[in-house]
Amino acid sequence: MAEKESKTFDPATKSVDLATVEMIKKAQAAGVETIWDRADKMKPCPIGAEGACCRICSQGPCRVPPVKKAKEGEEQKKQAVGLCGATAETIVARNFARMVCGGAAAHNDHSRGVAKLFKEVAHGKAPGYKIKDIRKLKQLARDYDVPLTEGEGDDKKSRSTEVIAQELADKILVEFGQQDGELVFAAKRPPKKRIELWRNLGVMPRGCDIEIVELMHRTHMGVDQEYHNILKQCTRTAISDGWGGSMISTDLQDVLFGCPVPVSGEINLGVLKEDHVNIIIHGHEPVLPEMIYVASQEPEIVQYAQNKGAKGVQLAGMCCSANELLMRHGIPTAGNYLQQELAIITGAVDAMVVDVQCEMQSLANVAKCYHTKLITTDPRARIEGETMHIPMDEHHAIEIARQIVREAIDNFPNRRAPVLIPDIKYPTVVGFSYETIQYLLGGSIRGSYYTLNDNIIGGRVRGVAGVVGCNNCRTPHDSAHLAMTKELLKNDVIVLVTGCSAMAAGKEGLLTPEAAVKYCGPGLAEVCETVGIPPVLHMGSCVDNSRILMAATACVKAGGLGSDISDLPAAGAAPEWMSEKAISIGHYFVSSGVYTVFGGSFPTTGSALFTDYLFRGLEEELGGMWDLELDPVLAAKKMIAHIDKKRAALGIDKARERVLFDMEMRREMQAGGSEE
């Protein structure tokens, strides 16, 4: 526990979420250091933030910050280069590419783990797991040319679910180490025009791993030194994430755990219960959390908790594991990235169980100030300090889950006063997979995105925006997500959300159908009320951004809005981004033809030339482009301007009067047709 000291910041300036503000105050009073304390003391390196610092060899690090414009009468200084002669463009491009590499590696490695589990389940070697979505399994089988039947004529019969899954698993796992060819989803699922564009540009990914390895090699000292060429491989790597690893993991998780459908839940720290054993599930891979959910419901476990003095076991999610549990089981969400320390500071968390991605190392120090057990479960993600490691093993997952829950129950009597749980939580309606959206728009028989397209063409819905990404302690927590989303809604732009952005929306009450009347323009409000959906659609975790790609593709294939994703009146944003995964996600959206604006900062501003290429030049090649806007409302207006530009190009920029034809008008039309 840190020594008590006067704080230099007002908690109300750090977050727009009242529960967060309350817990920061509690931390300050107790002298417990949080990420906001560290941010207040440590300013970001301006040269590193611009991507203008090269440290890929020991001759540096070499700093090549932009040259200030000379005053009148002074000689203009030359742009510095690295010791090897690397220009600012090369250095900045390499750093950007390595961020894409890191993000793509995180998603693709997540995906590989899910694929390996899927194979074990298919062979009956993972007790407790089973294939829950047979329909999606068969769709995947068709994508990978896995036959659903065997034999011919009178001998033709359906293949078993297990046999189909076994063959499918082998084909999917091959794609991670594949050296040649094309990734199945990238070559089959996007609009035909997009596929042809990628092939012509030479950016169609060959496999999940090879693109990452090649890009890391290219950005090694003395290899690729031309920023256009670096970015070309960067694009191929990003596509291998969005249309490869991320899409594979999303689909296989749906097959194993069920494709999400609308479900209600609650969000924010107020979901914790003082009289229950509270377990926070934190991370990004739903494999073990699914079993912890099962274990926590078992009568023997509940009785064990009651024997320790608790009324029961309360699971709550944190970060993207929260999104996975919420949208499949209605398990409440305690908060997003910047709230992970604060959950422990309530004093009510008996165990925090973490797997991979976005876990702060400081959790160990915060947990030490309270009674919380911090339990790591993945061999790739250990945390130094007083932690407990219980490694996940898919062959004994339910036993491991029970062990974890019992550890939390045993810790319940060790709580230290005072416990303070903010009395703040909000209802949510989540679980909008692209399949669910299609069903809601047209039913199971005639489900189609045409209804959405028709409302866009008719002007009720102006366009579609994806608002995704992280929290960043350099930006007031949740503020940019909410300001941007509300500006889009009042201008009749429907918003699709994932990750921490989805949780920010939930904590503001935007994930309920009632939000449409309060926040939306008249056209979007009418559509939401008619269909019975929220104006902000929760589509899952950060790896589930692939659902947004599929929804965009479905819009194209429904007709009326062009022949490619780049034709759609759509835009994307990550107003509070902070991780390498966000850069990879952003670039696979740009590579798919989407205008994508980030907030806070951008890691390439150390080179005006390279940044201009990302922000302008890429649109000519890929149909999508990057942008940076610090003000989230102005960023939303840029997105709306882009949407309007696309509407004009489609010829739907003017509202069309809807005419209800009576019988006489129909006869006139038929008569006119017969005269021809």
Short mmCIF file of N, CA, C and O in Angstrom, two decimals, residues 91 147 161 249 252 271 306 314 359-360 415 422 429 477 511 529 573:
data_model
loop_
_atom_site.label_atom_id
_atom_site.label_comp_id
_atom_site.label_asym_id
_atom_site.label_seq_id
_atom_site.Cartn_x
_atom_site.Cartn_y
_atom_site.Cartn_z
N ILE A 91 11.06 4.83 -40.10
CA ILE A 91 10.99 4.55 -38.66
C ILE A 91 9.55 4.53 -38.18
O ILE A 91 9.12 3.61 -37.47
N PRO A 147 -17.89 -31.79 -46.35
CA PRO A 147 -19.20 -32.33 -46.72
C PRO A 147 -20.08 -32.63 -45.50
O PRO A 147 -19.59 -33.09 -44.47
N THR A 161 -22.38 -35.02 -36.38
CA THR A 161 -21.82 -33.73 -35.94
C THR A 161 -20.36 -33.87 -35.58
O THR A 161 -19.53 -33.01 -35.92
N SER A 249 -12.11 -17.18 -34.40
CA SER A 249 -12.41 -17.34 -32.98
C SER A 249 -13.86 -16.99 -32.67
O SER A 249 -14.52 -17.68 -31.90
N LEU A 252 -16.05 -19.93 -33.99
CA LEU A 252 -15.89 -21.16 -33.21
C LEU A 252 -16.44 -21.01 -31.80
O LEU A 252 -17.00 -21.95 -31.23
N VAL A 271 -23.17 -4.12 -9.50
CA VAL A 271 -23.66 -5.49 -9.65
C VAL A 271 -23.06 -6.41 -8.60
O VAL A 271 -23.56 -7.52 -8.37
N GLN A 306 -22.78 -21.06 1.12
CA GLN A 306 -23.68 -20.77 2.24
C GLN A 306 -23.10 -21.26 3.57
O GLN A 306 -23.28 -20.62 4.61
N GLN A 314 -21.70 -14.71 -6.74
CA GLN A 314 -21.99 -13.70 -7.76
C GLN A 314 -20.80 -13.59 -8.71
O GLN A 314 -19.72 -13.17 -8.33
N GLU A 359 -4.76 -6.98 -18.74
CA GLU A 359 -4.69 -7.03 -17.27
C GLU A 359 -3.51 -6.17 -16.80
O GLU A 359 -2.39 -6.33 -17.27
N MET A 360 -3.75 -5.28 -15.86
CA MET A 360 -2.69 -4.44 -15.32
C MET A 360 -1.84 -5.23 -14.32
O MET A 360 -2.38 -5.94 -13.47
N ARG A 415 -12.65 -11.11 4.44
CA ARG A 415 -12.85 -9.71 4.04
C ARG A 415 -12.47 -8.74 5.15
O ARG A 415 -12.67 -9.03 6.33
N PRO A 422 -20.46 0.81 -4.88
CA PRO A 422 -21.30 1.91 -5.37
C PRO A 422 -22.69 1.41 -5.74
O PRO A 422 -22.82 0.35 -6.37
N VAL A 429 -29.50 -4.50 -22.85
CA VAL A 429 -29.96 -5.56 -23.75
C VAL A 429 -28.83 -5.77 -24.75
O VAL A 429 -28.46 -4.84 -25.49
N HIS A 477 -12.33 8.93 -18.58
CA HIS A 477 -12.89 7.59 -18.75
C HIS A 477 -14.32 7.63 -19.30
O HIS A 477 -15.20 8.26 -18.72
N LEU A 511 -27.85 0.95 -24.07
CA LEU A 511 -28.09 -0.39 -24.58
C LEU A 511 -29.48 -0.91 -24.25
O LEU A 511 -29.69 -2.10 -24.04
N GLU A 529 -37.98 1.80 -32.48
CA GLU A 529 -39.25 1.53 -31.81
C GLU A 529 -40.03 0.46 -32.55
O GLU A 529 -40.64 -0.43 -31.94
N ALA A 573 -14.79 4.07 -35.60
CA ALA A 573 -14.04 4.93 -34.69
C ALA A 573 -13.61 4.17 -33.45
O ALA A 573 -14.28 3.23 -33.01
#
